[in-house]
XYZ file of C-alpha atoms in Angstrom:
511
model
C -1.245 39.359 18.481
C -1.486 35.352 18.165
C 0.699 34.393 15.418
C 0.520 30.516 14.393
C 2.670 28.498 12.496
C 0.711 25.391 10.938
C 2.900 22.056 9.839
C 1.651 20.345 6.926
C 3.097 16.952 6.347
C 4.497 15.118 2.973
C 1.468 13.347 2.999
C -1.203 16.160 4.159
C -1.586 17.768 0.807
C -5.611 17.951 0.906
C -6.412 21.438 -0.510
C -9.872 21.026 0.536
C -8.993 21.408 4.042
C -10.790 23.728 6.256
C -7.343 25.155 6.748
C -7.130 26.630 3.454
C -10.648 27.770 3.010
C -9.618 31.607 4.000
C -6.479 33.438 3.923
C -5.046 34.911 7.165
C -2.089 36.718 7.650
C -1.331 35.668 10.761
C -1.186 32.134 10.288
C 2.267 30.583 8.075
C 2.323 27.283 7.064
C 5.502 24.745 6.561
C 6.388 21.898 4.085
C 9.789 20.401 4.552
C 11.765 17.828 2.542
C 14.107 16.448 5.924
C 16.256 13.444 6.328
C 14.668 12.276 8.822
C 11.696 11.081 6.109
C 13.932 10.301 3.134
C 16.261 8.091 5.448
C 13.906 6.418 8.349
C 13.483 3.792 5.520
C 15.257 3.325 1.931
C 12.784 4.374 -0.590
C 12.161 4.188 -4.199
C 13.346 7.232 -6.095
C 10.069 7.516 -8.036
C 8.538 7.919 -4.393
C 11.325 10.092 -2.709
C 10.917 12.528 -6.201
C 7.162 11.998 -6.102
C 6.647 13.161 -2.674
C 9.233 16.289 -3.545
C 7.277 17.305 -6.834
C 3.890 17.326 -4.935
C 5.211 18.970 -1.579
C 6.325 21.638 -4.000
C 3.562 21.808 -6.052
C 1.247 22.298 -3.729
C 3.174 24.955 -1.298
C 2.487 27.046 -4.952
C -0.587 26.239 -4.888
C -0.909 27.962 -1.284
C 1.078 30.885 -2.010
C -1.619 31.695 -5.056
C -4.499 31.227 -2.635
C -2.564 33.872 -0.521
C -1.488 32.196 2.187
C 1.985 32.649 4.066
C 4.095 29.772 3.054
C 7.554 28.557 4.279
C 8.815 25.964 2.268
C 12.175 24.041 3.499
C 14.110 22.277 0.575
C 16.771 19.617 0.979
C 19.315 21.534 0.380
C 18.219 24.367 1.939
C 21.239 26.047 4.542
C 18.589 26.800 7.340
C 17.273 23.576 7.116
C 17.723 21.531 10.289
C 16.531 17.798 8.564
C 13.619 17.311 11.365
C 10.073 18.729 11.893
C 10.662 19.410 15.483
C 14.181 21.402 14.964
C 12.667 23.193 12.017
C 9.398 23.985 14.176
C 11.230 24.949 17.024
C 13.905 27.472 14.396
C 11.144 28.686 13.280
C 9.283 29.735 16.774
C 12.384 31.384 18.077
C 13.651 33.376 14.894
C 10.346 35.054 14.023
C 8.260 34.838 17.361
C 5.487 32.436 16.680
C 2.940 32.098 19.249
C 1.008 29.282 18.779
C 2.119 25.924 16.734
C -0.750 23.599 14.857
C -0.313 20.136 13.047
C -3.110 17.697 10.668
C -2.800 14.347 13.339
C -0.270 12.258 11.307
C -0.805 9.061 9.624
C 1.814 7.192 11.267
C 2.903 6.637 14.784
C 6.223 7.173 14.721
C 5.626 11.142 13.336
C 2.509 11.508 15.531
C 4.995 10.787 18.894
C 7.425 13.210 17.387
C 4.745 15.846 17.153
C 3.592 14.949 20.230
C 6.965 15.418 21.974
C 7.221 18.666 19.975
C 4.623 20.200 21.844
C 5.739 19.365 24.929
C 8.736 20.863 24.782
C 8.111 24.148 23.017
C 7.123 27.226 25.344
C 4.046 28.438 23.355
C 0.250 27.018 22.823
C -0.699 24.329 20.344
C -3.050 21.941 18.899
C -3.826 19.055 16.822
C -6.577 19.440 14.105
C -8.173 15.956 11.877
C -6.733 15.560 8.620
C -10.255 15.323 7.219
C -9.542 12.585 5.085
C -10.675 8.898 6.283
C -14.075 8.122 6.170
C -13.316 6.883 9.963
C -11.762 8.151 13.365
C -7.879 6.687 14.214
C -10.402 4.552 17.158
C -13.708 3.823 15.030
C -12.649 0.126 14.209
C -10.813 -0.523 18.219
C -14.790 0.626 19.062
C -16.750 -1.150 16.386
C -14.721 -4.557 17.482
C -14.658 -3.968 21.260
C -15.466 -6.754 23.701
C -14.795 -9.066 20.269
C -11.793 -11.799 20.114
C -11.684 -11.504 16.168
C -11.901 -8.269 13.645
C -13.497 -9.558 10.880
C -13.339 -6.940 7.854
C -16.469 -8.131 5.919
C -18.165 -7.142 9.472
C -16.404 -3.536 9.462
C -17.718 -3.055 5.859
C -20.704 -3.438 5.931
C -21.126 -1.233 8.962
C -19.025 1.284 6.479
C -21.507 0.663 4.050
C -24.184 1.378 5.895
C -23.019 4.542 8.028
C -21.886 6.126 4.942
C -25.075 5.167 2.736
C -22.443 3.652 0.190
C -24.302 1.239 -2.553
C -27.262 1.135 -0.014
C -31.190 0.680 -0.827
C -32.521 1.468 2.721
C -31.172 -0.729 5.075
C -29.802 -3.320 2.711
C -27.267 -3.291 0.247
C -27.647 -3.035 -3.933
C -28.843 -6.112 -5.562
C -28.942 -7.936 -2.109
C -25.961 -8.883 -1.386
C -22.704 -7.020 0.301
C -19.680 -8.657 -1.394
C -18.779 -10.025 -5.134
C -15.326 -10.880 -4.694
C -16.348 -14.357 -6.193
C -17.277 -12.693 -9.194
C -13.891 -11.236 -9.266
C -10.831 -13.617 -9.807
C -10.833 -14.436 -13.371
C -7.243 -14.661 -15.450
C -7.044 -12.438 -18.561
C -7.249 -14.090 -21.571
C -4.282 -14.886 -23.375
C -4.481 -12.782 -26.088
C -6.065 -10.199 -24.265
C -4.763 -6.254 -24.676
C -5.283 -4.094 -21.527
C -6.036 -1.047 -21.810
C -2.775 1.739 -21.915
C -2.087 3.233 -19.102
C -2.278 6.893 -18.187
C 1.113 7.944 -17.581
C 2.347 11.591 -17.188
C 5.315 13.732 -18.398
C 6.223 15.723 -15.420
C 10.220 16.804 -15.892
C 11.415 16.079 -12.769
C 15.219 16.360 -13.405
C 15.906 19.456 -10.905
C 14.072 17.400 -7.937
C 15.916 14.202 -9.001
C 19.354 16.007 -8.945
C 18.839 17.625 -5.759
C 17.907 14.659 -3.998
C 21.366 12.869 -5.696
C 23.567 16.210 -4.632
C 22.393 14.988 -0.736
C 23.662 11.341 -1.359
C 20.061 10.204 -0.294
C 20.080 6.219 -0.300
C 17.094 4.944 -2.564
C 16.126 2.024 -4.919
C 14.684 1.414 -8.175
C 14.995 3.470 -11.364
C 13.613 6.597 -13.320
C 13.443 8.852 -15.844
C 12.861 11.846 -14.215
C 12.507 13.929 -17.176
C 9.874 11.861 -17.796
C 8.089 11.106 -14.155
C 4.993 9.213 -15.086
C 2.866 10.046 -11.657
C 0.632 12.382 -11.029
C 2.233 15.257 -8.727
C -0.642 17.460 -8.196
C -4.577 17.619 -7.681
C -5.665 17.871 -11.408
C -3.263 15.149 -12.209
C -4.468 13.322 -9.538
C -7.939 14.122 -10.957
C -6.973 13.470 -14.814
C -6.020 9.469 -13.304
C -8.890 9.350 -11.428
C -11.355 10.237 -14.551
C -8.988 7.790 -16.964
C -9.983 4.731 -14.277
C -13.859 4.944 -14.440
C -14.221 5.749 -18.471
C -11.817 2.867 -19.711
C -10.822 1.189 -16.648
C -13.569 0.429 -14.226
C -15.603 -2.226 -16.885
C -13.693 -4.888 -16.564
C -11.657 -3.874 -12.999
C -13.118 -6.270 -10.758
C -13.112 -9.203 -12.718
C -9.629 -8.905 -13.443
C -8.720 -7.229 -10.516
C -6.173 -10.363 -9.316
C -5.066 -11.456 -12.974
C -1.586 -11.017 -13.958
C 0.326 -10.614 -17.217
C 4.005 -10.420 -18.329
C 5.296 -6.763 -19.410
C 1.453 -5.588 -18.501
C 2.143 -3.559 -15.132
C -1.232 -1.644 -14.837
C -4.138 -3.348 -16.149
C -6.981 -2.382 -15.386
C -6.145 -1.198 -11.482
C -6.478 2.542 -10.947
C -2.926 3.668 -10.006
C -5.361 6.140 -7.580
C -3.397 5.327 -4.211
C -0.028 7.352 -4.135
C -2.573 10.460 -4.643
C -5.097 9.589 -2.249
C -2.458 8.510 0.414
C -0.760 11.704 -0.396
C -4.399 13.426 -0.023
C -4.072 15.035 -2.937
C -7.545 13.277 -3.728
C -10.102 11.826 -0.789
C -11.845 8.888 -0.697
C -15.194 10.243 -0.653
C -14.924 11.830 -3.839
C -13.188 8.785 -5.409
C -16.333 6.616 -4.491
C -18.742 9.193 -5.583
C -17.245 9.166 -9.290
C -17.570 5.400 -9.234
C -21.119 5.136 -8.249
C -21.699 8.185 -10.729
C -19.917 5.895 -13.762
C -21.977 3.065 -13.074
C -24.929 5.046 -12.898
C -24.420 6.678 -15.998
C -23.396 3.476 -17.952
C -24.799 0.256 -16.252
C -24.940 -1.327 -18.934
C -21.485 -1.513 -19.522
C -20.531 -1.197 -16.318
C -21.704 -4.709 -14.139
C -22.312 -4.089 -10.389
C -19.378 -6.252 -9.289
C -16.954 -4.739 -11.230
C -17.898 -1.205 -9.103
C -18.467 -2.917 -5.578
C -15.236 -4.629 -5.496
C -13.453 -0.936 -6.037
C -15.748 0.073 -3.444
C -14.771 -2.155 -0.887
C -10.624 -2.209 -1.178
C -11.249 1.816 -0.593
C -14.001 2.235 2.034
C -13.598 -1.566 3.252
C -9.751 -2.428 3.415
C -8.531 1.323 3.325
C -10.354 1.865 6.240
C -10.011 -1.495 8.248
C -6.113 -1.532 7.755
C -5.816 2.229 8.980
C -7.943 1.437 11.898
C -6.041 -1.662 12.925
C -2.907 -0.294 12.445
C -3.965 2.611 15.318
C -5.673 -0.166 17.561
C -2.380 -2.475 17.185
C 0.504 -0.150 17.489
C 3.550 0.217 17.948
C 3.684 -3.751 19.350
C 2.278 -4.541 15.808
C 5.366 -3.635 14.646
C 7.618 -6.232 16.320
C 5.325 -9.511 15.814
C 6.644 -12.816 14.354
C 3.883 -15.097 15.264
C 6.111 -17.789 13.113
C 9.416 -16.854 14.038
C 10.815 -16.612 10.680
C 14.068 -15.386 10.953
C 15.551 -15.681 7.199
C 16.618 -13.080 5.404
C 15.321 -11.346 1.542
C 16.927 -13.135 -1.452
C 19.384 -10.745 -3.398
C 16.912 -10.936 -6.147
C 14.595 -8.535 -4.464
C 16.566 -5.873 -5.459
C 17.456 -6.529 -8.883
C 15.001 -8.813 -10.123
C 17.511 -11.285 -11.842
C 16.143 -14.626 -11.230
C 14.896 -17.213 -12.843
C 11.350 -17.599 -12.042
C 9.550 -15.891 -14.147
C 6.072 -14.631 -11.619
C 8.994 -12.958 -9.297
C 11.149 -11.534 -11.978
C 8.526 -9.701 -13.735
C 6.866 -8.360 -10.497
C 10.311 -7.062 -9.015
C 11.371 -5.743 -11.981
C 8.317 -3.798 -12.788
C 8.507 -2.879 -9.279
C 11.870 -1.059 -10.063
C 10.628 0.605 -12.898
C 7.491 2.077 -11.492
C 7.519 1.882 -7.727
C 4.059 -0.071 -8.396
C 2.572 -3.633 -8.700
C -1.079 -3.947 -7.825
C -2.047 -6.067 -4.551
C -2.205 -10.010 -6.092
C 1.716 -8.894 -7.265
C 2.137 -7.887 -3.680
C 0.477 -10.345 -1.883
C 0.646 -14.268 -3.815
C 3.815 -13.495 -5.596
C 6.519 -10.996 -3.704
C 4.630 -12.012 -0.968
C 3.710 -15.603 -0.954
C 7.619 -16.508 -1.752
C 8.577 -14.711 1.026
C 6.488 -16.054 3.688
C 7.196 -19.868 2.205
C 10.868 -18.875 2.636
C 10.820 -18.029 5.925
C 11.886 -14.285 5.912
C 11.419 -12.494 8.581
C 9.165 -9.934 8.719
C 11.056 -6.603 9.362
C 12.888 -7.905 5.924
C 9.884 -7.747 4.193
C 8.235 -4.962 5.598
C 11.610 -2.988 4.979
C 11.373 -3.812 1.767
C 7.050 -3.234 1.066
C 8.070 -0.157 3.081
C 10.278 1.544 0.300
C 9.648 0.281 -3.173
C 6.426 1.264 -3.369
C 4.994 4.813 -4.303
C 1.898 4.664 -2.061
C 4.080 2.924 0.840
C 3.217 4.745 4.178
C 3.276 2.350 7.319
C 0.045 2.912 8.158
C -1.237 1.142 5.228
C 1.849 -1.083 4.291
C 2.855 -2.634 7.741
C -0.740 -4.114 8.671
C -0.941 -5.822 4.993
C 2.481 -7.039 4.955
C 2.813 -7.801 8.352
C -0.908 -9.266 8.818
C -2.105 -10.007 5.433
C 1.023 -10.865 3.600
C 3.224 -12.337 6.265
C 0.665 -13.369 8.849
C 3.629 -12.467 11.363
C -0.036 -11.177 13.355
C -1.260 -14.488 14.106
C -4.629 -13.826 12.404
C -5.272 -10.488 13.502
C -5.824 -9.360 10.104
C -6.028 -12.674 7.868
C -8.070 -15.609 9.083
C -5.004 -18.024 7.164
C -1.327 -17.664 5.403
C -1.990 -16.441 2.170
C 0.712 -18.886 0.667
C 0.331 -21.132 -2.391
C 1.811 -23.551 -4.857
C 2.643 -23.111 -8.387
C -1.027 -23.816 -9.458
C -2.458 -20.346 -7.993
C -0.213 -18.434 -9.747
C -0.733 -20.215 -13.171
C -4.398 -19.780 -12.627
C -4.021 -16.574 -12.184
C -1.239 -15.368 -14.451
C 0.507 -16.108 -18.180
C 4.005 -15.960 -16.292
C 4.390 -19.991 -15.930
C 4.276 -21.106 -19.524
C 7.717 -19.701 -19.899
C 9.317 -19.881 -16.795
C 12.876 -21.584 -16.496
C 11.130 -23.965 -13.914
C 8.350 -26.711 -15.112
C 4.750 -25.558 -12.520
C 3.314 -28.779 -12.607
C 7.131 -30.850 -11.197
C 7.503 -30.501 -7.515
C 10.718 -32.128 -7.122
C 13.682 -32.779 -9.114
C 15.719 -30.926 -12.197
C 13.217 -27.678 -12.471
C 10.851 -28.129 -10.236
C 8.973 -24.960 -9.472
C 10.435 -23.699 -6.127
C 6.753 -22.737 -5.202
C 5.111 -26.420 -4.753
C 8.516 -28.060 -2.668
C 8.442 -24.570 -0.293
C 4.544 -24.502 -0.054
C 4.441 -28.380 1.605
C 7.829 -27.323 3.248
C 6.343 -24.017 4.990
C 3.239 -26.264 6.177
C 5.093 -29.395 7.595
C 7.260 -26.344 9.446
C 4.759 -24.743 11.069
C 1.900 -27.845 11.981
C 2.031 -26.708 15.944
C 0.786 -23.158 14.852
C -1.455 -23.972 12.137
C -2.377 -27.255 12.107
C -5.978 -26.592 14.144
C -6.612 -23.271 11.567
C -9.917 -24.805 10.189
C -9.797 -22.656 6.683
C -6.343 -24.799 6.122
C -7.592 -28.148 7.831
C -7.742 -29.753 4.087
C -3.923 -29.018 2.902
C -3.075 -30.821 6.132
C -5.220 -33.646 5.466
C -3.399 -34.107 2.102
C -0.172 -33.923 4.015
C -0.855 -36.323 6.300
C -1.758 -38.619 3.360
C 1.037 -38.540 1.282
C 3.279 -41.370 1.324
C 6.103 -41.173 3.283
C 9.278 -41.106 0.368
C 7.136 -38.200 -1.295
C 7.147 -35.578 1.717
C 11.318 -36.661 1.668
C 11.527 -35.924 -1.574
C 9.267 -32.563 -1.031
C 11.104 -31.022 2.236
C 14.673 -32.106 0.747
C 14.042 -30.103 -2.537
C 12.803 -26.833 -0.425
C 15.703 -27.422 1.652
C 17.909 -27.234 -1.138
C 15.938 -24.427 -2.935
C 16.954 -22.796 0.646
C 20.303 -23.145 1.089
C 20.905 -21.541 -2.711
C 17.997 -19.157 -2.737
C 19.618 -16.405 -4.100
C 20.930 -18.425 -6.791
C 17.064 -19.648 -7.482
């Protein structure tokens, strides 16, 4: 009789699987909380106990379908801290015949798995996770034969395979992208709306993952664990987003505001990574909002959710598959510095960077204009290098998995790719961020001075990183203009510039 165990990863928790459609007896399925997951990086704890609480939840969830369910805990004396030694306990102590895995999300578990079946005696097989709206190729095929992958290109052919926001063959109001439409600052006496924030008591998880002395960052309250750990949580945050979020999402979808971590961003992307919700679904309740309320509900505000989920979601996961594991090791600029100390406490001065580290901390979360112009943006104009960063992107955030964080902080954020992924360095001065934020009016450091006593660090590291890397950049035609104002500047003024982001260098982690 064939007897199958089925592994189902931290991040494969998609109860709408055909796996779980029918009971069988014969089949078992295993969850495992290893050290091989909690220690190949060094995570938040809000991520580490978020990953726990769901793993756990949903192995329940299983066992009251009727399903056979082996569930590994930390702790646990038979646990071996690896999927393949578990598996491979597991085949030899109760005489399992055949072995079945979801393909992973990242390469580094998908060559384990791999390797796993090669070296076990019985049958197995690989099944699709039934998640993405693509293949792990569909992007390497949509670009063949072409020098550049352009996303807009990639979502548009999304858009159109997937009858997303379609009429026919062209898209909703006639045109594919708003993003224009969406980069306004909130006003300054502007009240977002509260987030939705849960009360999970998590204290049990939390003190099982401190009795195994697992490294991890940041802070919590797990009695009080604010994410959603299962599928009608995942739901509840889901719903919350499209009645009071989704108005006003896309037009303030890059502004920024002290003490306001959530705005009007959906929080949605821990659960969907997770697959505790799908993407599909996700974009069907948008499009249903809108429909029901268009009125209050303007079409950019709903396209630009649209395309970070079907667009980027699916570009960066395709890129990452066409690109690795080389990806992984480029440093197109050759930065070679390493993260200020402030990273990890958030004690500095400037105000953008303090806020955004320290919220950060306290949530595992800051929405992608945090991630990319502020955390971001400092780091590139400092020169870290980019296994720093991505280290760091890697474990502070709750819906960190390197399949989605390495391509946008290596490509987007770092542009250690060479314009695989971004057409230019997203890097700015002190202006940016004040357009976009209320964090300079405050700040220790005057935005508008660029060298001197309090000069923002920003506009004398901005000219810096530019005069740094001409030979590399100087022919990019989307940055042609900066280095036309470089090359125009008098002489004593680019001194003045490159010896104040020389000294904001040498005492970074004092900045």
């Amino acid at each position: 009789m064939k007897k199958t165990v089925r592994l189902i990863l931290g991040d494969q928790l998609n109860s709408n699987h055909s796996w779980f459609q029918t009971s069988d007896s014969s089949v078992t399925y295993v969850l495992m909380e290893i050290r091989t997951e909690t220690d190949y990086a060094t995570h938040h704890i809000q991520k580490v106990i978020g990953f726990f609480a769901a793993m756990q939840a949903f192995a329940k969830e299983l066992q009251a379908k009727n399903h056979n369910v082996i569930y590994f805990k930390l702790n646990d004396p038979a646990n071996k801290q690896a999927f393949d030694k578990n598996i491979m306990g597991l085949i030899d102590e109760q005489q399992f015949t055949h072995f079945e895995y979801q393909l992973p999300d990242e390469f580094r578990v998908d060559e384990i798995l791999k390797r796993l079946c090669q070296s076990v005696s019985i049958t197995s097989d690989a099944v699709d996770s039934e998640h993405f709206f693509t293949t792990r190729t569909e992007l390497a095929d949509f670009f063949e034969g072409k020098k550049t992958f352009i996303m807009e290109n990639f979502y548009r052919s999304m858009r159109k395979k997937h009858n997303v926001l379609m009429e026919g063959a062209n898209p909703i109001n006639g045109q594919w992208n708003y993003d224009a439409e969406n980069r306004k600052k909130l006003p300054k006496n502007h009240k977002p709306t509260t987030p939705l924030v849960f009360d999970n008591d998590l204290t049990l998880i939390a003190s099982e993952i401190e009795k195994a002395n697992v490294k991890t960052i940041g802070n919590v309250e797990a009695a009080h664990f604010v994410w959603p750990i299962n599928r009608t949580q995942s739901l509840e945050l889901v719903d919350y987003f499209m009645r009071h979020c989704l108005p006003l999402f896309g037009s303030y979808q890059d502004a920024m505001m002290p003490n306001e971590w959530s705005l009007y961003h959906s929080r949605i992307s821990f659960s969907m990574n997770i697959k505790m919700i799908s993407p599909q679904e996700v974009i069907d309740k948008a499009i249903a909002e809108w429909q029901r309320r268009p009125d209050e509900i303007q079409y950019n505000q709903l396209e630009g959710f649209v395309r970070q989920i079907i667009g980027w979601r699916e570009y960066m996961r395709g890129i990452y598959w066409l690109k690795m594991p080389e990806y992984a090791n480029l440093n197109f600029l050759d930065h070679q510095g390493k993260l200020p100390d402030w990273y990890w406490t958030g004690n500095t001065k400037m105000n953008c960077l303090k806020d955004a580290i320290q919220q950060t901390l306290n949530y595992g979360y800051a929405h992608h204009i945090q991630r990319l112009m502020i955390t971001g943006n400092f780091a590139l104009l400092a020169g870290v290098h980019p296994d720093e960063v991505g280290a760091w992107y890697l474990g502070v955030y709750m819906d960190a998995i390197e399949w989605v964080e390495i391509t946008n902080t290596l490509g987007m954020s770092q542009f250690a790719d060479g314009g695989i992924v971004g057409t230019k360095p997203y890097v700015s001065s002190a202006s940016y961020i004040d357009k976009m934020s209320h964090y300079c009016g405050s700040c220790y450091y005057k935005k508008a001075v660029k060298t001197g006593d309090k000069a923002c660090p920003f506009n004398s590291l901005y000219w810096n990183f530019y005069d740094k890397h001409e030979d590399k950049l100087g022919k990019n035609p989307r940055i042609g203009m900066m280095y036309n104002l470089w090359k125009k500047m008098q002489p004593e003024a680019k001194v003045a510039l490159l010896e104040q982001a020389d000294y904001y260098l040498k005492n970074i982690n004092n900045l």
